[in-house]
mmCIF file with all atom_site columns, C-alpha atoms and ligand atoms in Angstrom:
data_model
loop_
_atom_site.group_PDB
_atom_site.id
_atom_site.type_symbol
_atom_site.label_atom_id
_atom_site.label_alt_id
_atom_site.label_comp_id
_atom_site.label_asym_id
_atom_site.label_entity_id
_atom_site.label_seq_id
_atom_site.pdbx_PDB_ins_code
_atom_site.Cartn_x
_atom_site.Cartn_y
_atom_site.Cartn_z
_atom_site.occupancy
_atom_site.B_iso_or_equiv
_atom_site.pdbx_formal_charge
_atom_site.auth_seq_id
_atom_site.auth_comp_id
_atom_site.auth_asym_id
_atom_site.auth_atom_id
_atom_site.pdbx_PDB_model_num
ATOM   1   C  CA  . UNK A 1 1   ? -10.183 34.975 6.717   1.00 54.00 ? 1   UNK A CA  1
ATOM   2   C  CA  . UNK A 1 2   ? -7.972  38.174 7.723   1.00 55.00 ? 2   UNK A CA  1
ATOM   3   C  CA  . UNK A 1 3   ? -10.116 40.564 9.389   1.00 49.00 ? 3   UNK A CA  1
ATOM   4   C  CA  . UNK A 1 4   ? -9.194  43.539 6.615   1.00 53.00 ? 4   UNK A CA  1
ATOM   5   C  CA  . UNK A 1 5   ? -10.520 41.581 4.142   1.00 55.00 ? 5   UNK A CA  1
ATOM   6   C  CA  . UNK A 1 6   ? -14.173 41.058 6.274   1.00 55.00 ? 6   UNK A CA  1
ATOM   7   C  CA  . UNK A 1 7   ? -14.422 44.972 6.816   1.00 52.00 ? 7   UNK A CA  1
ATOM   8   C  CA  . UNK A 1 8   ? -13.293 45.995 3.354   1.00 49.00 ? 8   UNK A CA  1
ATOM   9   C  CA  . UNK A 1 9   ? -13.971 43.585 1.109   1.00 50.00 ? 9   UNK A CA  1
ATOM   10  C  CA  . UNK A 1 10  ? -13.644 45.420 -1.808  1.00 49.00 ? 10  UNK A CA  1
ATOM   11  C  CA  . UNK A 1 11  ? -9.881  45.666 -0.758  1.00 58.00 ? 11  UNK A CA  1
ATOM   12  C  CA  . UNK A 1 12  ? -8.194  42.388 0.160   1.00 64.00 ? 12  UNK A CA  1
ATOM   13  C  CA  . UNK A 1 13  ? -4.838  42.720 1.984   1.00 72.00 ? 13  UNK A CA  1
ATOM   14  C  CA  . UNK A 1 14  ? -2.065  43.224 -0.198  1.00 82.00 ? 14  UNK A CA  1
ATOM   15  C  CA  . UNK A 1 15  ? 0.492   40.080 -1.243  1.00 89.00 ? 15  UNK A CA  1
ATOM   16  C  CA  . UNK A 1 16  ? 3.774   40.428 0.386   1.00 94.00 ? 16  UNK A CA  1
ATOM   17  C  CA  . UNK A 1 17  ? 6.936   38.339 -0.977  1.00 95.00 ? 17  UNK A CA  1
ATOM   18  C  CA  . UNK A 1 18  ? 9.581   37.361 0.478   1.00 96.00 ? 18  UNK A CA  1
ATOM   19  C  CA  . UNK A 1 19  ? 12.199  36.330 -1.815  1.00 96.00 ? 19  UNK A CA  1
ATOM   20  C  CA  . UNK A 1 20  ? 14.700  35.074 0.556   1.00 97.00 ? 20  UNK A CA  1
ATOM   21  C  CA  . UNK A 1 21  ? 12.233  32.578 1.834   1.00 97.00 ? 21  UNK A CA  1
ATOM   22  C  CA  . UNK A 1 22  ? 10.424  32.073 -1.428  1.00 97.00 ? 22  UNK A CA  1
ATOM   23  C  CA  . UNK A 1 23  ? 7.136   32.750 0.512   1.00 97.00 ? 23  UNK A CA  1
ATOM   24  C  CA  . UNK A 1 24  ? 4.041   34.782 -0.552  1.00 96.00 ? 24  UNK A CA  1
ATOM   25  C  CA  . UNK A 1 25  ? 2.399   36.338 2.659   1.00 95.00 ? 25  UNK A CA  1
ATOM   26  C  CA  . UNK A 1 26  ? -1.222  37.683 2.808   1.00 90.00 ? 26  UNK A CA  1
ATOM   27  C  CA  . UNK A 1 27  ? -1.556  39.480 6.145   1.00 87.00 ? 27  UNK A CA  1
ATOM   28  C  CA  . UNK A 1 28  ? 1.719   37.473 7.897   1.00 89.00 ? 28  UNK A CA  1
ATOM   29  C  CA  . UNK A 1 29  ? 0.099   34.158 6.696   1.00 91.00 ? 29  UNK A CA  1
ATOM   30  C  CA  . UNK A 1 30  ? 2.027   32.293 4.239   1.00 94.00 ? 30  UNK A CA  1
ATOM   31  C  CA  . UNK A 1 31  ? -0.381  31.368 1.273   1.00 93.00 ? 31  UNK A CA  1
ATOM   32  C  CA  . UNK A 1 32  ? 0.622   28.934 -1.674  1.00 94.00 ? 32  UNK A CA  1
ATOM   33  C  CA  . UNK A 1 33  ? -0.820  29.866 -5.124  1.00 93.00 ? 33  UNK A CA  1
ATOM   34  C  CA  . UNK A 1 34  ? -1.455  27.510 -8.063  1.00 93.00 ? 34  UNK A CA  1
ATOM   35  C  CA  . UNK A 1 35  ? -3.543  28.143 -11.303 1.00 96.00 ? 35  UNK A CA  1
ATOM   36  C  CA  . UNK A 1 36  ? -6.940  26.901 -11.274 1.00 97.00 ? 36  UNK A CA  1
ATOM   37  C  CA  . UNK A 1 37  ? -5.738  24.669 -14.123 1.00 97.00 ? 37  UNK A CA  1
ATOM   38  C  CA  . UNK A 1 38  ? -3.050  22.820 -12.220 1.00 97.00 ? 38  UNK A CA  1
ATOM   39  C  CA  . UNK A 1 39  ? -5.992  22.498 -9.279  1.00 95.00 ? 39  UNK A CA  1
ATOM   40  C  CA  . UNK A 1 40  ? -8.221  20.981 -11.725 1.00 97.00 ? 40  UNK A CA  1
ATOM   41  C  CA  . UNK A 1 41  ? -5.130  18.342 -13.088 1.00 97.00 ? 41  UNK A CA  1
ATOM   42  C  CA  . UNK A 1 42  ? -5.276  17.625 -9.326  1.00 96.00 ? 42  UNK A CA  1
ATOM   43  C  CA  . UNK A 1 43  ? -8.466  16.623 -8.812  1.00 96.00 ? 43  UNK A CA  1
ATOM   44  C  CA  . UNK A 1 44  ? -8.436  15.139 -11.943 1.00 95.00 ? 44  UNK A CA  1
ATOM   45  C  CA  . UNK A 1 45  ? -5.716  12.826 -10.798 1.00 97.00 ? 45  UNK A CA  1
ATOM   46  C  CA  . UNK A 1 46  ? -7.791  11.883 -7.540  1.00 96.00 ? 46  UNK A CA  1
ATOM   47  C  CA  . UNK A 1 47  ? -10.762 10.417 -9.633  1.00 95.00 ? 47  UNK A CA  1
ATOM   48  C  CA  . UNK A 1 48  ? -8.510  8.372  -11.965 1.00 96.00 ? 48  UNK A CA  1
ATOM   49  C  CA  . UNK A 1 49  ? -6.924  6.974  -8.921  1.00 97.00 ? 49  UNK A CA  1
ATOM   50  C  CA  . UNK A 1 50  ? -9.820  6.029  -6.863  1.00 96.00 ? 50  UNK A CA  1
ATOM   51  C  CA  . UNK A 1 51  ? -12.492 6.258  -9.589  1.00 96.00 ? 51  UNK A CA  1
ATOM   52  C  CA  . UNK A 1 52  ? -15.332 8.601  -9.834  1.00 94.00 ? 52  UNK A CA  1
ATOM   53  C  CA  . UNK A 1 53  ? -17.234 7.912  -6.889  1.00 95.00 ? 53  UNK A CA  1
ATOM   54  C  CA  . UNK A 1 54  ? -14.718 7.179  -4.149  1.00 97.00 ? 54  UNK A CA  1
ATOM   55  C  CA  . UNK A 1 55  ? -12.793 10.404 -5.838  1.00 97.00 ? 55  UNK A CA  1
ATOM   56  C  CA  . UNK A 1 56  ? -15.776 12.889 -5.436  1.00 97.00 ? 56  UNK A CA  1
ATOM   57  C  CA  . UNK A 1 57  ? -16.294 11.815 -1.846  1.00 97.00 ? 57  UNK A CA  1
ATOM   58  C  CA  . UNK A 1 58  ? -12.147 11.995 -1.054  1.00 98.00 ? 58  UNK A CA  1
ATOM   59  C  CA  . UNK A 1 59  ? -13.042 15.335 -2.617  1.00 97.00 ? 59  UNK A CA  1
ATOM   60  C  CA  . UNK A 1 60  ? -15.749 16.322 -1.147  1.00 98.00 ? 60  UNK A CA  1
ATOM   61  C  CA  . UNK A 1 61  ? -14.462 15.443 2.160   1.00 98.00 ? 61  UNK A CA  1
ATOM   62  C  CA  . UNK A 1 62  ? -10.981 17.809 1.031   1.00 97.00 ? 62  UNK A CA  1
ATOM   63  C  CA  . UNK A 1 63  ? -13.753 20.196 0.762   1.00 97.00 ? 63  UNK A CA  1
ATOM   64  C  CA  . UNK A 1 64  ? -15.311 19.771 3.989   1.00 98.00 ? 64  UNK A CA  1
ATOM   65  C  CA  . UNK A 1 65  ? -12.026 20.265 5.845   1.00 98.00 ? 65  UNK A CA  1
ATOM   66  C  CA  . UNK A 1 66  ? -11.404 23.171 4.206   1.00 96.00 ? 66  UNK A CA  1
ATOM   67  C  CA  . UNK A 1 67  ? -14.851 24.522 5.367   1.00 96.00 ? 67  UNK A CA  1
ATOM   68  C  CA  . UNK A 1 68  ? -14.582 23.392 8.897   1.00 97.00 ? 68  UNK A CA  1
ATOM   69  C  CA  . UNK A 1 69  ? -10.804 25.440 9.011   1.00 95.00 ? 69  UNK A CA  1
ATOM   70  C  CA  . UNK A 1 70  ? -12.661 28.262 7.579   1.00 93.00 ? 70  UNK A CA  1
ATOM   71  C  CA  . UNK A 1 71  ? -15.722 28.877 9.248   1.00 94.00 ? 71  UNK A CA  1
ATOM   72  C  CA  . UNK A 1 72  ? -12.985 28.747 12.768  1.00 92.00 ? 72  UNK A CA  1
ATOM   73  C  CA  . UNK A 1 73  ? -11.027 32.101 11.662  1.00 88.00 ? 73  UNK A CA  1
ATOM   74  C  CA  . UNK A 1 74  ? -15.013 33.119 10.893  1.00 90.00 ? 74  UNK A CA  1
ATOM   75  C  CA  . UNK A 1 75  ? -17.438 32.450 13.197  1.00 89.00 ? 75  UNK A CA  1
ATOM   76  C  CA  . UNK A 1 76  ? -17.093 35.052 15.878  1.00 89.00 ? 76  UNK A CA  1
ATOM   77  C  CA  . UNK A 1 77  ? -17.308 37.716 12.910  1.00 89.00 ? 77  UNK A CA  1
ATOM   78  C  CA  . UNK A 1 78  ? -20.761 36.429 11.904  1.00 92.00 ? 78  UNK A CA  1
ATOM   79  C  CA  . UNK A 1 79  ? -23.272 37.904 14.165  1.00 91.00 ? 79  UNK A CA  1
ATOM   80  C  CA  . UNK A 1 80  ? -26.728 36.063 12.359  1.00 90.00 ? 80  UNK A CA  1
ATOM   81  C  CA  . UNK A 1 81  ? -27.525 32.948 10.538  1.00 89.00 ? 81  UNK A CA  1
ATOM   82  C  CA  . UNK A 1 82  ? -28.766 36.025 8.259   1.00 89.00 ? 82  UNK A CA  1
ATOM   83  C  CA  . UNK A 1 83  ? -25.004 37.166 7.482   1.00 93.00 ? 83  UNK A CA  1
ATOM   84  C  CA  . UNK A 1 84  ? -23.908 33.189 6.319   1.00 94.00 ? 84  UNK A CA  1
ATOM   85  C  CA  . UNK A 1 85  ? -24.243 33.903 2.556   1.00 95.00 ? 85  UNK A CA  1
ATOM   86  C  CA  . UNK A 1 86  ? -23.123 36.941 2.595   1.00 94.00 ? 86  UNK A CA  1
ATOM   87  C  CA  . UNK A 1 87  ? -20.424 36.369 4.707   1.00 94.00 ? 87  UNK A CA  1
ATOM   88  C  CA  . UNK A 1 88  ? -19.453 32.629 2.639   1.00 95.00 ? 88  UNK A CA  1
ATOM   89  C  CA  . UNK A 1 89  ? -19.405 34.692 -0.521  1.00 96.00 ? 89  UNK A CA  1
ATOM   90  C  CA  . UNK A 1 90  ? -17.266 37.272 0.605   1.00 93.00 ? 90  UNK A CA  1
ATOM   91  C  CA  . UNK A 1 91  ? -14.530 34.769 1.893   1.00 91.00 ? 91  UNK A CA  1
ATOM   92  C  CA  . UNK A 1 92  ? -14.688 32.625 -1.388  1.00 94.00 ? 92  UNK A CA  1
ATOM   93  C  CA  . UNK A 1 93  ? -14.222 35.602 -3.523  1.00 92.00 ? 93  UNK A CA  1
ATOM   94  C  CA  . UNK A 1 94  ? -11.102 37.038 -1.311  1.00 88.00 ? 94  UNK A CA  1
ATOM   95  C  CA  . UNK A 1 95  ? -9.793  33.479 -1.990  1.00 89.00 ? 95  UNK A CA  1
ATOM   96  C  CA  . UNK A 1 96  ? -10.461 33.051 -6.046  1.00 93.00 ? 96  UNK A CA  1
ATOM   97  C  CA  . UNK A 1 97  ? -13.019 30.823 -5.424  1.00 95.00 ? 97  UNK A CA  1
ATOM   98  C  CA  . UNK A 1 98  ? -15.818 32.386 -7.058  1.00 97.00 ? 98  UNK A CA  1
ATOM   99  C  CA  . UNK A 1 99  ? -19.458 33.776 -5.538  1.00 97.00 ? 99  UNK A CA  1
ATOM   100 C  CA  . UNK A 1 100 ? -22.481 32.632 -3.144  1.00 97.00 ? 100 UNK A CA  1
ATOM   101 C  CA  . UNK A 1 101 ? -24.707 34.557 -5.194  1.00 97.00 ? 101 UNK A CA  1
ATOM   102 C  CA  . UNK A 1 102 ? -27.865 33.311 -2.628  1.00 97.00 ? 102 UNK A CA  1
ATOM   103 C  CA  . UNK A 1 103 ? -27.950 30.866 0.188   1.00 97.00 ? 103 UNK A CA  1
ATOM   104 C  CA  . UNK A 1 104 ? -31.542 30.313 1.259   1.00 97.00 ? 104 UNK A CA  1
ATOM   105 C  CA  . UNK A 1 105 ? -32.835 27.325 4.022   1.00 96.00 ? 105 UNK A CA  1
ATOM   106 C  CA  . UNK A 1 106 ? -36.192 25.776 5.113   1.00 96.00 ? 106 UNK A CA  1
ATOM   107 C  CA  . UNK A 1 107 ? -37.157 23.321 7.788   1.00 95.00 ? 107 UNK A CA  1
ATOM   108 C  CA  . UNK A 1 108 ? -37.718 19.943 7.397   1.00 92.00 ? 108 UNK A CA  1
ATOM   109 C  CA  . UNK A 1 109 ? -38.894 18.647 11.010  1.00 92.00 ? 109 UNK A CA  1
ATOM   110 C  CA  . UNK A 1 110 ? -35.459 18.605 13.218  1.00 90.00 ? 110 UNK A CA  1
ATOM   111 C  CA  . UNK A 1 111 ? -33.545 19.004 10.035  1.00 95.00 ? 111 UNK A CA  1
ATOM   112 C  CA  . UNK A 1 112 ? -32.754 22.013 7.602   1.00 96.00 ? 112 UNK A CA  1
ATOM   113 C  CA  . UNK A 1 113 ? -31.830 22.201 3.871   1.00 97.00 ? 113 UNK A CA  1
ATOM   114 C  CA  . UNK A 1 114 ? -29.986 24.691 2.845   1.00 98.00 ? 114 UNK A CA  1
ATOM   115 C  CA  . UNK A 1 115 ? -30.436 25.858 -0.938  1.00 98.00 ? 115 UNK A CA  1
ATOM   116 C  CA  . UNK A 1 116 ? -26.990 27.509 -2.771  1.00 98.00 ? 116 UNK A CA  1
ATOM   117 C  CA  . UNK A 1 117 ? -26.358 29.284 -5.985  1.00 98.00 ? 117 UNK A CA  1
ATOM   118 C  CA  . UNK A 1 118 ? -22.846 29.730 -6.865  1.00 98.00 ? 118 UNK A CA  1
ATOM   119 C  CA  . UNK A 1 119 ? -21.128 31.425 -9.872  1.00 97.00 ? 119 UNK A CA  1
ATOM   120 C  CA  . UNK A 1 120 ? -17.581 30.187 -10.969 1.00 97.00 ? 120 UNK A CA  1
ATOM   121 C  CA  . UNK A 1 121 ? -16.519 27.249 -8.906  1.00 97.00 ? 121 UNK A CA  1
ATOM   122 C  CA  . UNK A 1 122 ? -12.461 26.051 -9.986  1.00 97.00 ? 122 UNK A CA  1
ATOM   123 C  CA  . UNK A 1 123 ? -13.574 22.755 -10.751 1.00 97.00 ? 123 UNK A CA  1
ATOM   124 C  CA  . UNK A 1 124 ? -16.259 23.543 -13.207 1.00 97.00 ? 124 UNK A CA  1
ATOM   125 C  CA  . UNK A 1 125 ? -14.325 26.633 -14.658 1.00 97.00 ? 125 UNK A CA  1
ATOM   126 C  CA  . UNK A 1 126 ? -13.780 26.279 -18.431 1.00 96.00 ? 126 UNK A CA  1
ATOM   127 C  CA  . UNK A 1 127 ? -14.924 22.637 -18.426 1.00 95.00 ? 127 UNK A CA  1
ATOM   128 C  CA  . UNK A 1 128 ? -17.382 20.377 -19.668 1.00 96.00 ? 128 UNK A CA  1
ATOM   129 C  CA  . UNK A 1 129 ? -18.927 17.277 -17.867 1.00 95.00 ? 129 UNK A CA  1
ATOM   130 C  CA  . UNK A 1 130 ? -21.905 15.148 -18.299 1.00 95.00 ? 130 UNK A CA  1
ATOM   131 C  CA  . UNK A 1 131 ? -21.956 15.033 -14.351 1.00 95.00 ? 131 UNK A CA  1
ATOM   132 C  CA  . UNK A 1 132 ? -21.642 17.697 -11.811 1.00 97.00 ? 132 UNK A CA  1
ATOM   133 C  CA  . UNK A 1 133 ? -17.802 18.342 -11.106 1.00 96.00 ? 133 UNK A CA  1
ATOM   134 C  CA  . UNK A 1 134 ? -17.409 20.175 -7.930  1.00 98.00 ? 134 UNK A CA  1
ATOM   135 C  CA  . UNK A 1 135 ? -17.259 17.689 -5.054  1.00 98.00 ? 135 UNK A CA  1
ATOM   136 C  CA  . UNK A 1 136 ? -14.957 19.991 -3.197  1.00 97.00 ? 136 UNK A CA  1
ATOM   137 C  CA  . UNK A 1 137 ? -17.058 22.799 -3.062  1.00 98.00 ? 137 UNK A CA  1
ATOM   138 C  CA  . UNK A 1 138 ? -20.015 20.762 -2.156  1.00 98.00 ? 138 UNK A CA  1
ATOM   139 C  CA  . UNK A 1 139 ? -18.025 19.828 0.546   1.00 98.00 ? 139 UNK A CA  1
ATOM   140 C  CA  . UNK A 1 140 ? -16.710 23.695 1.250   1.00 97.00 ? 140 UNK A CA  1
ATOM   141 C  CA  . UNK A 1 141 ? -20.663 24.281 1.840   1.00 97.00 ? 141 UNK A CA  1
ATOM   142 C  CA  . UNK A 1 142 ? -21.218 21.141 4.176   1.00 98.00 ? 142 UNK A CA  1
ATOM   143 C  CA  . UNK A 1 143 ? -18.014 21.991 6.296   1.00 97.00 ? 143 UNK A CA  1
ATOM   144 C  CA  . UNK A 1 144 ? -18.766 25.625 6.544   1.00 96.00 ? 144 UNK A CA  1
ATOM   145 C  CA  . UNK A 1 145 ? -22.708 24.758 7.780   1.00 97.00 ? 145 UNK A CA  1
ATOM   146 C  CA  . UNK A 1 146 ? -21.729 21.877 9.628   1.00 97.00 ? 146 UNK A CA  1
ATOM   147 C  CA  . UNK A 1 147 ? -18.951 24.139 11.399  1.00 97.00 ? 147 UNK A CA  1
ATOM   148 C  CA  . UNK A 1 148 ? -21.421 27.019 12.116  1.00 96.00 ? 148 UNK A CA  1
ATOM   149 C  CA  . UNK A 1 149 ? -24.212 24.944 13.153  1.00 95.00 ? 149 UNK A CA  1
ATOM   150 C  CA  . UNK A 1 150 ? -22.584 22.222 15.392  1.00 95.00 ? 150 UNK A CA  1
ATOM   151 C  CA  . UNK A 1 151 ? -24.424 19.945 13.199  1.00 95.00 ? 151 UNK A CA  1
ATOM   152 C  CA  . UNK A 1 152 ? -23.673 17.300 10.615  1.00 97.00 ? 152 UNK A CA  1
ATOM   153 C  CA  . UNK A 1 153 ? -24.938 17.234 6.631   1.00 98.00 ? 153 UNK A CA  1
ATOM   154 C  CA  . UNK A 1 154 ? -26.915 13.982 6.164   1.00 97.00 ? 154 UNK A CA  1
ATOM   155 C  CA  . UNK A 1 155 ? -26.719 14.246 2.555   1.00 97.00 ? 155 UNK A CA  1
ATOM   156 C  CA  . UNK A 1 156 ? -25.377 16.834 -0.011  1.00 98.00 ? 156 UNK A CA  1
ATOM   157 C  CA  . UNK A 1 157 ? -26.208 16.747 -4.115  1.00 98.00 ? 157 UNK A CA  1
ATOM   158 C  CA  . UNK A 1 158 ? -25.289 19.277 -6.767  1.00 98.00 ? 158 UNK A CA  1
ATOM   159 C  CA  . UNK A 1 159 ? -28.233 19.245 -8.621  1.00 98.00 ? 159 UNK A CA  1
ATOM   160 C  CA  . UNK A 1 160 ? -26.824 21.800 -11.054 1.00 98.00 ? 160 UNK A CA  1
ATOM   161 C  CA  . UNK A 1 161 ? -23.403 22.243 -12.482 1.00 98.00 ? 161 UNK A CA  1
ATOM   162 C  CA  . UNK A 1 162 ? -21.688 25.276 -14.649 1.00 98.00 ? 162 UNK A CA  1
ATOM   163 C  CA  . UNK A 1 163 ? -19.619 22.213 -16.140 1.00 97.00 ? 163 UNK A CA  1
ATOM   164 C  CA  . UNK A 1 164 ? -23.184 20.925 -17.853 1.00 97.00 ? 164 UNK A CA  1
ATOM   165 C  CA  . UNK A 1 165 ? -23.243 24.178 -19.084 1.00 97.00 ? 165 UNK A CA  1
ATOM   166 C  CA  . UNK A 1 166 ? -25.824 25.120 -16.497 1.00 97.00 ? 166 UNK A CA  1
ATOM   167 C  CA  . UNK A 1 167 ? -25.304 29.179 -15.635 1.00 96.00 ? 167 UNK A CA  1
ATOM   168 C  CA  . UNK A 1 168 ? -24.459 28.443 -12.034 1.00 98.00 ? 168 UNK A CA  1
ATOM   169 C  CA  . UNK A 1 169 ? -24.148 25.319 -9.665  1.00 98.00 ? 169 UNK A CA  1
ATOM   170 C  CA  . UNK A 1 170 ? -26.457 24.954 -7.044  1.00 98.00 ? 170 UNK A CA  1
ATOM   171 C  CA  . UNK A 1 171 ? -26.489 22.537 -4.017  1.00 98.00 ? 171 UNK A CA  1
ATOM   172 C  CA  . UNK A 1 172 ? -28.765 21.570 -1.563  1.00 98.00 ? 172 UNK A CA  1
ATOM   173 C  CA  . UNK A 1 173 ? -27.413 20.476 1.528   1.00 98.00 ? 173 UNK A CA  1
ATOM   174 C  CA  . UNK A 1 174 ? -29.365 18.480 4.714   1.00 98.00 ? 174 UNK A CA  1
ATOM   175 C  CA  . UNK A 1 175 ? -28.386 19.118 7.926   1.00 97.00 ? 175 UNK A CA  1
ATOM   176 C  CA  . UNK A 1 176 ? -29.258 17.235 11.388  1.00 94.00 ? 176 UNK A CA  1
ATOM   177 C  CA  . UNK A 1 177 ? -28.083 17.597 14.601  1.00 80.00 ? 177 UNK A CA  1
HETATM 178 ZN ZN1 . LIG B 2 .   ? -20.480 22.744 -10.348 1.00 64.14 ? 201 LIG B ZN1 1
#
């Protein structure tokens, strides 16, 4: 995450193009753009091609790269397990990718489950599913822990999804050592 956008979030860095190039730069990074529906088409195509439950977990382990990488441009900005949430939901909504509206934990002997509420994930935007659709941001939430913590999640479940017409998703997430 560029550092203007974690001491003024309420003003990300402006989009510079560069025609010549055909690039889009945010802060002199390149960034590619697609629509949310074109995402979801993507996704969609994963789960036909490997099926439903080897797709989720090639998505959810998409997912848990993508936390890993972002927790790295991160980590020295967070200062307190306290400022996680906070901190998660400011970097998913600079990107598009909705809000952490509360991320709570509690102890479970050596391990810790951590508790999330989010509000507008891609993959259950404007959707409808019998089953909980967004393997890739459960895995966002077990890269970005596992990243912070030095740990590893043991197990991960949405156990609520904004697809099943639920008002937000929410995950719980186990995490050893
Ligand atoms: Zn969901």
């Amino acid at each position: 995450l560029p550092y203007s956008e974690l001491t003024a979030p309420k003003e990300p860095a402006d989009l510079k193009r560069d025609r010549e190039n055909g690039w889009i730069l945010e802060d002199d990074n390149r960034i590619v753009t697609f629509r949310v529906k074109t995402f979801q088409a993507l996704a969609d195509r994963i789960s036909e091609l490997f099926g439903a439950k080897v797709g989720s977990v090639v998505l959810y382990q998409m997912g848990n790269a993508i936390g890993h990488a972002g927790m790295k441009y991160t980590k020295g900005k967070i200062t307190s397990e306290n400022e996680l949430g906070e901190t998660l939901d400011r970097v998913l909504g600079a990107r598009g990718w909705g809000r952490c509206l509360e991320l709570t934990s509690k102890s479970m002997g050596a391990k810790k489950m951590y508790s999330a509420r989010m509000r507008g994930t891609p993959l259950a935007h404007e959707r409808t599913s019998n089953e909980p659709t967004c393997h890739l941001m459960r895995g966002i939430l077990s890269g970005w822990l596992e990243a912070y913590f030095d740990g590893k999640v043991l197990e991960s479940v949405e156990r609520e999804c904004a697809s099943m017409g639920r008002p937000f998703c929410t995950f719980e997430i186990i995490l050893g050592k």
